[in-house]
Coordinates of C-alpha atoms and ligand atoms in Angstrom, one line a residue:
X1 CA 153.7 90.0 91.0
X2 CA 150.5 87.7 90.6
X3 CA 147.6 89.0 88.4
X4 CA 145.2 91.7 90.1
X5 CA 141.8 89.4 91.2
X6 CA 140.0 92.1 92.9
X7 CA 136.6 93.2 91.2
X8 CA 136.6 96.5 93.2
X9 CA 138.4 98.3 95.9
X10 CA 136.6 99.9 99.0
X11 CA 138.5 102.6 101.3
X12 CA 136.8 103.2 104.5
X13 CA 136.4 100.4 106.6
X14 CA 133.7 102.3 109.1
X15 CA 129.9 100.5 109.6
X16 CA 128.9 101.4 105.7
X17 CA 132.2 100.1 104.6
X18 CA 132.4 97.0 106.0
X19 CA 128.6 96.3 105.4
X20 CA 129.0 97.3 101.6
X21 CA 131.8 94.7 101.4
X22 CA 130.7 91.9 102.5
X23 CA 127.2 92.4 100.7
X24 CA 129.2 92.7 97.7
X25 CA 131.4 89.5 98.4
X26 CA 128.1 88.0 98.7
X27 CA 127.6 88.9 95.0
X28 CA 130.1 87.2 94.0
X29 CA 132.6 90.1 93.8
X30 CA 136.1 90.2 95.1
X31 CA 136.4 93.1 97.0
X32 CA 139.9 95.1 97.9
X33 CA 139.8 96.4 101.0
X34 CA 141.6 99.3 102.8
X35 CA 141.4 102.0 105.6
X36 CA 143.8 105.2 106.6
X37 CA 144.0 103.4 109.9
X38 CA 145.5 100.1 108.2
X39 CA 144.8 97.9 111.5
X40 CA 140.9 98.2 110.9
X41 CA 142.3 95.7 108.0
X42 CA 143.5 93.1 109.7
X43 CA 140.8 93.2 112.1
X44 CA 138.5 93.2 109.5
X45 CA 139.7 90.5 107.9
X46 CA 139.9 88.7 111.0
X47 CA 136.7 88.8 112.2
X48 CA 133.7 90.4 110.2
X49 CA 135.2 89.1 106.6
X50 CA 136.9 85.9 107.8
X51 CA 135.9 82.7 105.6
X52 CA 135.1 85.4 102.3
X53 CA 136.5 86.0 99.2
X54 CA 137.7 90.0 100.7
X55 CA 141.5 91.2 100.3
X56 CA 143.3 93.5 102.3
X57 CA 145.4 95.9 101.4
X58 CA 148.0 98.2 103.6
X59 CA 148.9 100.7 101.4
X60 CA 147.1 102.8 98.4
X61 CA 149.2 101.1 95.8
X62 CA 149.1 97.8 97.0
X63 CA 144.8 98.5 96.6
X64 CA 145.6 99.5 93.2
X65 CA 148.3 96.9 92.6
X66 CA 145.3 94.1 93.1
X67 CA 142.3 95.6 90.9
X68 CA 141.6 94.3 87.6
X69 CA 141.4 97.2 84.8
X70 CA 139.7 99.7 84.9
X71 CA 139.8 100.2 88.6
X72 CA 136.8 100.4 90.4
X73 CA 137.4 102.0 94.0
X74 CA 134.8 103.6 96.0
X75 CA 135.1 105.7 98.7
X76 CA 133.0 104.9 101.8
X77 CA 134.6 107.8 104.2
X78 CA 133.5 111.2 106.0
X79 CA 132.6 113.7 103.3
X80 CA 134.5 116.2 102.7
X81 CA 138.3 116.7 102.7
X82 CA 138.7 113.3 103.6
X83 CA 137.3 112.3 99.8
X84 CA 139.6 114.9 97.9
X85 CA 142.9 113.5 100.4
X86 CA 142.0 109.8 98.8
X87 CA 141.8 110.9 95.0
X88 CA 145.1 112.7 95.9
X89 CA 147.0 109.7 96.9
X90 CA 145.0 107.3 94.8
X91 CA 145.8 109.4 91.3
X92 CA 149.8 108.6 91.0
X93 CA 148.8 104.4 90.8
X94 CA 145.4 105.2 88.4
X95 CA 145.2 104.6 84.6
X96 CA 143.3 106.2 82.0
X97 CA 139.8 104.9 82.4
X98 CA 139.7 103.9 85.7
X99 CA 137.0 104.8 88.0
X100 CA 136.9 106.6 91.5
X101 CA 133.1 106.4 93.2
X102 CA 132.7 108.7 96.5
X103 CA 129.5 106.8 97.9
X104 CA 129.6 108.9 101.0
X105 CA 127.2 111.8 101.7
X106 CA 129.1 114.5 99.9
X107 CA 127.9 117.8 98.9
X108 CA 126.6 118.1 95.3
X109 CA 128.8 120.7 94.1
X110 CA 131.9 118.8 95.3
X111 CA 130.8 115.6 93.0
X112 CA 129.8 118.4 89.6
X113 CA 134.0 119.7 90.6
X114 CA 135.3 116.3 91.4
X115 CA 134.1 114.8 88.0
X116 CA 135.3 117.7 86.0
X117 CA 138.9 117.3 87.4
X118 CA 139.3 113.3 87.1
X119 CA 137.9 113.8 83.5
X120 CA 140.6 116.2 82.7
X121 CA 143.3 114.3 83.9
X122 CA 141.7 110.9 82.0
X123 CA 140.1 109.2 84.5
X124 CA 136.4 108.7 85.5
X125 CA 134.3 109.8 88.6
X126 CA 131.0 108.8 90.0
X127 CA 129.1 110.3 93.1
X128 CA 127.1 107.7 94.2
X129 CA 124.3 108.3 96.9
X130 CA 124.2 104.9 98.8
X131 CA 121.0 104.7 101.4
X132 CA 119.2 102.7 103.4
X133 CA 121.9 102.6 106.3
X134 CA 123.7 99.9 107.6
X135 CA 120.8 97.1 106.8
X136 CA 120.7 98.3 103.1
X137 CA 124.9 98.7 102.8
X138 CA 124.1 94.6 104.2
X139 CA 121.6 93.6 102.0
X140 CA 121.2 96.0 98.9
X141 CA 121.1 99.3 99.6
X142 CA 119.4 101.7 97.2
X143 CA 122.1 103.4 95.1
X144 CA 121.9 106.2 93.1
X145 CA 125.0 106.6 90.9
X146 CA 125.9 110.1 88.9
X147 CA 128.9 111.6 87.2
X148 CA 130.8 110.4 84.1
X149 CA 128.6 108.4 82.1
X150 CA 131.3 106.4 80.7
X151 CA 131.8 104.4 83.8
X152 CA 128.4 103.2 84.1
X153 CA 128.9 100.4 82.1
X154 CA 132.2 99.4 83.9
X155 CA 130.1 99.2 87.6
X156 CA 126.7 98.5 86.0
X157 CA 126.8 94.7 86.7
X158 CA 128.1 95.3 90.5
X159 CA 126.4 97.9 91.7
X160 CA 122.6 96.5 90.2
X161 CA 123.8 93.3 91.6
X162 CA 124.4 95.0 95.1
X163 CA 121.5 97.4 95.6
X164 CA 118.4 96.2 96.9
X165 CA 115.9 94.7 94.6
X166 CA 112.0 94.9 94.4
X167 CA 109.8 92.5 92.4
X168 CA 113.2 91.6 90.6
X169 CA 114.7 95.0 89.8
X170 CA 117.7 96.5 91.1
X171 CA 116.7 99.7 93.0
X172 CA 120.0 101.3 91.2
X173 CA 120.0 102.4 87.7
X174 CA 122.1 105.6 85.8
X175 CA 120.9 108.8 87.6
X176 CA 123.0 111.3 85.1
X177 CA 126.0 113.0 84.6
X178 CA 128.3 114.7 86.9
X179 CA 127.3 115.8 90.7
X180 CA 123.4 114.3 90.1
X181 CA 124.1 111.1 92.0
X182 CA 124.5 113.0 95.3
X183 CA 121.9 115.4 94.2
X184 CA 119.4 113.0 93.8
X185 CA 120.2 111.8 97.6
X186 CA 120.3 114.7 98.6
X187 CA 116.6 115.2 97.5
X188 CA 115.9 111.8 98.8
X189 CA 117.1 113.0 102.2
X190 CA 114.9 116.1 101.9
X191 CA 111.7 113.7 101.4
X192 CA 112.8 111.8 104.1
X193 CA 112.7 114.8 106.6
X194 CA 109.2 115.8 105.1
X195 CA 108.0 112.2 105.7
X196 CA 109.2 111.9 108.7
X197 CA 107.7 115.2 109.6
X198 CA 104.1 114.3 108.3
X199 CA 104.1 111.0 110.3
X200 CA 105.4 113.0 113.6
X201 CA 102.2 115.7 112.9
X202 CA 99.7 112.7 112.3
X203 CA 100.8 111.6 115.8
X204 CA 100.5 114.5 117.7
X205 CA 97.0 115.2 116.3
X206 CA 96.1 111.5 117.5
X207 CA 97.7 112.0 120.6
X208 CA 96.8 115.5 121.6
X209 CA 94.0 116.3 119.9
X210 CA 92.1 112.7 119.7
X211 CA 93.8 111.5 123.2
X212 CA 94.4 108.6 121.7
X213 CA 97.3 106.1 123.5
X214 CA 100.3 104.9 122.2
X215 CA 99.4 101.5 121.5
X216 CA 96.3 102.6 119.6
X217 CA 98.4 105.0 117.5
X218 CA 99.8 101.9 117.3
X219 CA 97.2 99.9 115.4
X220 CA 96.2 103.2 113.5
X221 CA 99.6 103.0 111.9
X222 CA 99.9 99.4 110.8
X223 CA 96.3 100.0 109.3
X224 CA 97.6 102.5 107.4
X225 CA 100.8 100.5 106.5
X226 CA 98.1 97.9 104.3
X227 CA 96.9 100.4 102.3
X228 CA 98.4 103.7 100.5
X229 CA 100.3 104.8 102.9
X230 CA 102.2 101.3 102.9
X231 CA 106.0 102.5 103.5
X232 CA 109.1 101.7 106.1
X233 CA 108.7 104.5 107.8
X234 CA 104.9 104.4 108.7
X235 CA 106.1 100.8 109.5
X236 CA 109.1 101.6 111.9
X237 CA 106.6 104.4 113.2
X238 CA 103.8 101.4 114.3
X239 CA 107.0 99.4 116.2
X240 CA 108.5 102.6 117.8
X241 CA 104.7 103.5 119.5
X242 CA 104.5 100.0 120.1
X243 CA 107.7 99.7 122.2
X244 CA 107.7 100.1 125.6
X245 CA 110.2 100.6 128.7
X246 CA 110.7 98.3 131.3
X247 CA 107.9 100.3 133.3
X248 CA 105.4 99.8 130.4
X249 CA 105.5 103.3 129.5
X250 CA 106.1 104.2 125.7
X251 CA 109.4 104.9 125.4
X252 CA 108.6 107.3 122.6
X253 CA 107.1 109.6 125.3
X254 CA 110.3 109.8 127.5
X255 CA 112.4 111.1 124.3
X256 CA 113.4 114.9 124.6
X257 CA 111.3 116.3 121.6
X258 CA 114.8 118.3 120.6
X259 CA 115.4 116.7 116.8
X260 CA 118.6 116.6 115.3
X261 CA 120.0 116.9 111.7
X262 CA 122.6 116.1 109.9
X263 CA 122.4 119.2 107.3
X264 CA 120.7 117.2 104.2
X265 CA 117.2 118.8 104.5
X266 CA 119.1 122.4 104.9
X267 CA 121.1 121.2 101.7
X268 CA 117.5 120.7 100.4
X269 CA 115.9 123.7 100.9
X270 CA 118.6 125.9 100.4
X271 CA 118.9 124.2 96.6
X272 CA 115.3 124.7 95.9
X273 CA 116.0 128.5 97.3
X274 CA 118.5 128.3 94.9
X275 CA 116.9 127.3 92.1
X276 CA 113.9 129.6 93.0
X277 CA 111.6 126.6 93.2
X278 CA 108.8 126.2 95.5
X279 CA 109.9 123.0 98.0
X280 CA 107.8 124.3 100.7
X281 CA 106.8 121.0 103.0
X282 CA 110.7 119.6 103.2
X283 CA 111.4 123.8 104.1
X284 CA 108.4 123.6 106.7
X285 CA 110.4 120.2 107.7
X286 CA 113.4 122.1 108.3
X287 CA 112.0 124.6 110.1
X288 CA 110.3 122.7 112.4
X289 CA 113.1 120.4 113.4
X290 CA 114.7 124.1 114.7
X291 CA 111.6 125.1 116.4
X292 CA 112.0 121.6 118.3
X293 CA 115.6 122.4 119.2
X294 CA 114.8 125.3 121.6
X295 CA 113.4 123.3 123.8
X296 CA 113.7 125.9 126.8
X297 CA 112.4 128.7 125.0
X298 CA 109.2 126.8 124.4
X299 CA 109.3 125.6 128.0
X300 CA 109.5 129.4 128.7
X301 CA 106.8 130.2 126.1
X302 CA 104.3 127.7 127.1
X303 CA 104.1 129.0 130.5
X304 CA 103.2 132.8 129.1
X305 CA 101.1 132.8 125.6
X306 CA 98.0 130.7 125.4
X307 CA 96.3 128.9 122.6
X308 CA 92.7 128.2 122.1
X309 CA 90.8 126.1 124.8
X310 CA 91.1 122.6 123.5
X311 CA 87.7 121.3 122.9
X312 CA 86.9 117.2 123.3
X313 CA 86.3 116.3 119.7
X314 CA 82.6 115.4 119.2
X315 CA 82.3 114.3 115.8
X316 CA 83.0 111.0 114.7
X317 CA 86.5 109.6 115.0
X318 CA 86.9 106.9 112.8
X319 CA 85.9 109.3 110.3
X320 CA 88.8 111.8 111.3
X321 CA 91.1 108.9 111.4
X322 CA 89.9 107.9 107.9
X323 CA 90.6 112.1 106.8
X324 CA 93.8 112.0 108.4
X325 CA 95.0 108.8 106.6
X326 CA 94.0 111.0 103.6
X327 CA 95.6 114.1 104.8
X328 CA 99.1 112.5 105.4
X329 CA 98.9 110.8 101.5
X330 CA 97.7 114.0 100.0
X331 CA 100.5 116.1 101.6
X332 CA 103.2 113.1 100.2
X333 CA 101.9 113.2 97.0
X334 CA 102.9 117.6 97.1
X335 CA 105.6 116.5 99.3
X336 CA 107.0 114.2 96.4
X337 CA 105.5 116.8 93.2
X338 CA 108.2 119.3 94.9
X339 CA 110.7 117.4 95.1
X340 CA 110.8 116.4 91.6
X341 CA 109.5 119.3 90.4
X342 CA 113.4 120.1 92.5
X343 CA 115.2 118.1 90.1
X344 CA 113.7 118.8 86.5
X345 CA 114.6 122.9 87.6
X346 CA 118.1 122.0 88.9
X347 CA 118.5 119.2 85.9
X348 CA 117.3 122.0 82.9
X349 CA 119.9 124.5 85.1
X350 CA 122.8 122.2 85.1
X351 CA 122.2 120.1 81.4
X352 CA 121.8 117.1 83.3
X353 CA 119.8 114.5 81.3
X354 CA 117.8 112.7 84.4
X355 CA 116.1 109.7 84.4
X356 CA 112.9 110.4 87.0
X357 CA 111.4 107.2 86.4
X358 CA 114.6 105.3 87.4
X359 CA 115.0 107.9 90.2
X360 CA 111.7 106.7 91.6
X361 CA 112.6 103.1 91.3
X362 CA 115.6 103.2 92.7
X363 CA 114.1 104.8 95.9
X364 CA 111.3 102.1 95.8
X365 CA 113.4 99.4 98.7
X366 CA 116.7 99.8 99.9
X367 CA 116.0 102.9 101.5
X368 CA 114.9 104.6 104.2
X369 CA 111.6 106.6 102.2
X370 CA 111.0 103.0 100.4
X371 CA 107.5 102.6 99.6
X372 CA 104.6 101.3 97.9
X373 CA 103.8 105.2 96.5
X374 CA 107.1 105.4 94.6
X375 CA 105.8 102.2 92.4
X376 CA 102.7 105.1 91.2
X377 CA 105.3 107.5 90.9
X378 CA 107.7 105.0 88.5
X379 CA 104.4 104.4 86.7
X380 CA 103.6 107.7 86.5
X381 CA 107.1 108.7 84.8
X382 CA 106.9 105.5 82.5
X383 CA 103.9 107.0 81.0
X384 CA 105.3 110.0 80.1
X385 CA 109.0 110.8 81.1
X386 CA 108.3 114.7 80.6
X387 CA 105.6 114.4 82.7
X388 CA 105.7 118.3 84.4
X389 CA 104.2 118.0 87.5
X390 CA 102.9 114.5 89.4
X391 CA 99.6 116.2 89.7
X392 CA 99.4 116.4 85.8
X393 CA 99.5 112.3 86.1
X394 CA 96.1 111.0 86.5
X395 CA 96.3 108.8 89.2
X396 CA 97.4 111.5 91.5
X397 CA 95.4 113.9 89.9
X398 CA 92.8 111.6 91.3
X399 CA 94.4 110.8 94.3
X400 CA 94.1 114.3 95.7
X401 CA 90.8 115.2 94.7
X402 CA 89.9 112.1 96.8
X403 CA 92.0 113.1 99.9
X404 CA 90.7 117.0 99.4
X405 CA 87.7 117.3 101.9
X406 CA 89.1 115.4 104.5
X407 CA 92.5 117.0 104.2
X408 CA 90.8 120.2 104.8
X409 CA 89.1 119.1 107.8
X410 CA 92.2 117.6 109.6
X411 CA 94.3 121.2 109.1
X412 CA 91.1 123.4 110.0
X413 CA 90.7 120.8 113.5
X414 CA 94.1 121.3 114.0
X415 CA 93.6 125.1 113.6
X416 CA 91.1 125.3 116.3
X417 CA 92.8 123.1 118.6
X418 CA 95.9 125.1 118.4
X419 CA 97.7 122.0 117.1
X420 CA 100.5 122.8 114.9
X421 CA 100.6 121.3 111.4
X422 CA 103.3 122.9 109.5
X423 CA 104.1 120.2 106.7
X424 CA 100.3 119.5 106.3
X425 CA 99.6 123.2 106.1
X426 CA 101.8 124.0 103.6
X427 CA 101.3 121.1 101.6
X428 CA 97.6 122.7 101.2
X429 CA 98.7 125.9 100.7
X430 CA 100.7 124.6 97.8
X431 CA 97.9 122.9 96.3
X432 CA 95.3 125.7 96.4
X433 CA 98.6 128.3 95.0
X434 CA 99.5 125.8 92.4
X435 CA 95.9 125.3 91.1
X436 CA 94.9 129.2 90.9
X437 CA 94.9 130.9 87.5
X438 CA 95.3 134.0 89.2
X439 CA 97.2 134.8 92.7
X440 CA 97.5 138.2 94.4
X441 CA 101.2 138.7 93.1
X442 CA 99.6 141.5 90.8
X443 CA 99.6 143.4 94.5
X444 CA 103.3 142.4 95.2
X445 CA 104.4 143.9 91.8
X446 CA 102.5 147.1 92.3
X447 CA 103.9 147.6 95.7
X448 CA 107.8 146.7 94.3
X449 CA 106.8 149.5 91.8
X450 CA 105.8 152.6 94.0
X451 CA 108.5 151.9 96.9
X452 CA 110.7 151.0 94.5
X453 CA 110.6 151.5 91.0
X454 CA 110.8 148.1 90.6
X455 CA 108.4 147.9 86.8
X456 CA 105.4 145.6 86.3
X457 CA 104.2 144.1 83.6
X458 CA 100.2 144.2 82.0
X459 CA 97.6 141.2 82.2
X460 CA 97.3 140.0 78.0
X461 CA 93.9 142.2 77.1
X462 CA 94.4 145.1 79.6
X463 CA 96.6 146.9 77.6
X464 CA 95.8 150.6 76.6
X465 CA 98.5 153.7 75.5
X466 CA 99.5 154.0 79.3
X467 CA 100.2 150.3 79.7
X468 CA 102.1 148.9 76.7
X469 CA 101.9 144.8 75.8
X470 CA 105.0 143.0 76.7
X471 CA 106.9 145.7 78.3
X472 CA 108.7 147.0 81.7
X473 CA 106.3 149.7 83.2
X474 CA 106.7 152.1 85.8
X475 CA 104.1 154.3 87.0
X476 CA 104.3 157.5 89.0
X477 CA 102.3 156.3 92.0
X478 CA 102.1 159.2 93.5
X479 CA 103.1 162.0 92.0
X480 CA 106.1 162.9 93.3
X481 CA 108.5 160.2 91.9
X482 CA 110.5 160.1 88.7
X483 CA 110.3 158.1 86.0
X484 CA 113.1 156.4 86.3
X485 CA 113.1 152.5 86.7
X486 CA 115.4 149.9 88.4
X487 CA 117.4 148.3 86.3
X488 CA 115.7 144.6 86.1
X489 CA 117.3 140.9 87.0
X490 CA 116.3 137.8 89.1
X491 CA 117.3 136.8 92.1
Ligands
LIG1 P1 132.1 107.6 108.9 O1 131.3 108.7 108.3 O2 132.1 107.5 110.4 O3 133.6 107.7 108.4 C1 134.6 106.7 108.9 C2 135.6 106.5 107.8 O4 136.2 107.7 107.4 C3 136.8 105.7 108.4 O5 137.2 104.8 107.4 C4 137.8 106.8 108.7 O6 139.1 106.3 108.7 C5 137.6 107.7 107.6 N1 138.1 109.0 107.8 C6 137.7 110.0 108.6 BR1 136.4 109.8 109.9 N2 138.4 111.1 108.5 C7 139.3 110.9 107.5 C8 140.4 111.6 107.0 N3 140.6 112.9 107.3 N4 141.1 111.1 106.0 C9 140.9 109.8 105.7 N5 139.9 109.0 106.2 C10 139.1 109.5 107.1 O7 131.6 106.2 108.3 P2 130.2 105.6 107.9 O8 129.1 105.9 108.9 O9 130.5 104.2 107.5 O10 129.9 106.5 106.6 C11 130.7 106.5 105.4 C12 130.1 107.5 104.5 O11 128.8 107.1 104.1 C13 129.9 108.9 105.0 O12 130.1 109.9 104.0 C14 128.5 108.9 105.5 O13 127.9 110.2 105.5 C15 127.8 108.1 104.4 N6 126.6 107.4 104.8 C16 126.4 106.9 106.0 C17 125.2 106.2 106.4 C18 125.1 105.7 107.8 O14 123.9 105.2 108.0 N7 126.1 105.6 108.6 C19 124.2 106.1 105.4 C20 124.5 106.6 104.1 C21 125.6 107.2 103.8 P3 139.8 105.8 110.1 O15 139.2 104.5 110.4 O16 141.2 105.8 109.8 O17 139.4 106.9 111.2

């Protein structure tokens, strides 16, 4: 048999698969490739790969049979049982040391199990979250690679090579060990539904409160694409309002405001519920995609609960433009704090060791929340790589006490117009929770105490005989409980 040539073997031959490939053939890699349904091969080699360096391959050992050592396959199939079926055939023809990525959208906790298997048996796993669709799989996607930190070096040069790159740095570096790859783009995905989200309410206070047309929204959004707002999405937004159908009408008005999803953002929330963190605005994102999906309840609703009567604005509009602009970056900035306030939780939970200036790099191109932003946000980590919270850094310290007044006038219009602004709401809410010394859970813990037993604890400086320092108390609220407690533990 003639010596293996292949750089790297790719199963799953399907619009990422095929887009990955020949991106990396473009590199300079030779790429192995192979699909369950083995005449996707031969097509593909016919048509999309014809005149490049790409192999095909019918059969799992024939893929193997063809890679230099150590093995470098990834996986670009359905997530799920699809990715355990592959490692199962591909272990019999695998050495020790050679490396099995899944860069589909798998579920973390599959990637943290997947690792720990291959490791056990010698060889080496890496969840790799791969965005930016089929234009980045094309032309350098953002990559986001986790598991066992042995490989990295082995898939360094290809996959930095591959991703995207902004002002000559690859948008993929080491994320950490074992299922943080596809946490990480998980995360990413959750920002992405809060961005999204923000841009969506920015629009409908334009449109229904201001009464302002598509095309102008239009020009408001490519103003606000020069400056810090500057970001693929608020630039895709700008050519969506822009586009019209064949009658001239937006066609963004004739959509069916019904949004789907995919299950990332619930992945999202449900972690930070998880790790009893506070990710409110990619929650409120969440929440309000299923709000949008009954569609005839709200038809029905409409027609039987009224809001306030919607007053003409009277004050002045470029000014409430300008606040807007201000609102939208303010609520990205807690948008983004959450998220990463997501990972350093889920990171000291797990022992993972993540690099959150990298992270922010590698989401800076290549992907679909790609912006300007995440270049403060590197910065901000490069300063200080334990920085706790973004709004600790002082450029976004700054930033928000900039966008403060006019962020508060955009939710309290909204208010009176009976103009829903969930993400921008809670954002706020955030904010003024994060940045009190004292909140009212004092109340909460009283109330868990006299329906329940449940102890509290005394402020430092209020303690007397009846309320000891540093201890569980329960009090006999009123008179006719015992003094027994519930036992105490976390949820
Ligand atoms: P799909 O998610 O549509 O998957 C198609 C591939 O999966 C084909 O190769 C298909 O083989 C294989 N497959 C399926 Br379906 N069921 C299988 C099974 N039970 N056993 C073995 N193979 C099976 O492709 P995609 O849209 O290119 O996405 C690939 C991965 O990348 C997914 O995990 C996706 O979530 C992720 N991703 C997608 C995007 C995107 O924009 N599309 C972006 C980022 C990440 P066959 O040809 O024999 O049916």
């Amino acid at each position: 048999m003639s010596a293996p040539v292949g750089d790297i073997g790719l199963i799953g031959l399907a619009v990422m698969g095929q887009n990955l490939i020949l991106n990396m053939n473009d590199k300079g890699f030779t790429v192995v490739a192979y699909n369950r349904t083995t005449s996707k091969v031969d097509d593909f080699l016919a048509n999309e790969a014809k005149g490049t360096k790409v192999q095909g391959a019918h059969s799992i050992q024939e893929l193997c049979a063809k890679l230099k050592r150590p093995r470098k396959i990834i996986l670009l199939v359905k997530a799920g049982p699809a990715v355990d079926s592959f490692i199962q055939q591909l272990e019999p023809y695998l050495e020790k040391g050679d490396i099995i990525i899944d860069g589909g959208n798998s579920h973390y906790p599959d990637s943290i199990r997947r690792t720990q298997e291959l490791e056990a048996k010698g060889l080496l796993f890496v969840g790799s979250g791969v965005s930016g669709g089929e234009e980045g799989a094309r032309h350098g996607p953002s990559l986001m690679p986790g598991g066992s930190t042995a490989a990295w070096p082995a898939i360094k040069e290809i996959f930095q090579k591959t991703s995207a790159q902004v002002n000559g740095e690859p948008c993929c570096d080491w994320v950490g060990e074992t299922g943080s790859g596809h946490y990480v783009k998980m995360v990413h995905n959750g920002i992405e539904y809060g961005d999204m989200q923000l841009i969506a309410e920015a629009y409908d206070i334009l449109k229904r409160g201001l009464g302002i047309h598509e095309s102008e929204i239009a020009d408001i959004f490519t103003t606000w694409n020069k400056g810090v707002l500057d970001s693929f999405l608020i630039e895709i937004t700008a050519n969506i309002l822009k586009f019209n159908d064949d009658d001239g009408v937006p066609l963004v008005t004739k959509i069916l405001d019904k949004a789907g999803q995919k299950g990332t953002g619930k992945w999202t929330a449900i972690a930070a519920l998880d790790a009893g963190t506070a990710v409110t605005l990619i929650g409120e994102a969440v929440f309000a995609r299923c709000l949008s999906a009954i569609k005839d309840e709200r038809v029905r609703a409409s027609k039987v609960i009224n809001g306030p009567q919607r007053e003409p604005f009277r004050g002045d509009k470029q000014q409430f433009i300008d606040d807007l602009e201000q609102a939208l970056y303010a609520s990205k900035i807690i948008s983004y704090t959450q998220g990463f306030m997501l990972m350093r939780e889920t990171a000291k939970e797990l022992n993972w060791n993540l690099n959150y200036a990298g992270i922010a790099r590698m989401w800076r191109g290549g992907c679909i929340i790609k912006s300007v932003f995440l270049g403060d946000i590197t910065s901000a980590y490069e300063k200080n790589k334990d920085l706790e919270s973004l709004l600790f850094d002082n450029f976004f310290n700054k930033a928000v006490h900039k966008a403060q007044p006019g962020w508060r006038r955009v939710i309290a219009q909204a208010c009176l117009w009976g103009i829903p602004t969930p993400a921008f709401s809670t954002a706020l809410a955030f904010f003024d929770g994060y940045r009190s010394e004292v909140v009212p859970a004092n109340l909460i813990q009283a109330q868990r105490d006299y329906f329940g037993a449940h102890t509290f604890r005394v402020v430092s400086g209020k303690e007397n005989s009846r309320l000891p320092k540093d201890t569980d108390i329960h009090i006999n609220w009123t008179g006719r409980g015992g003094n027994v407690s519930a036992s105490s533990y976390s949820a």
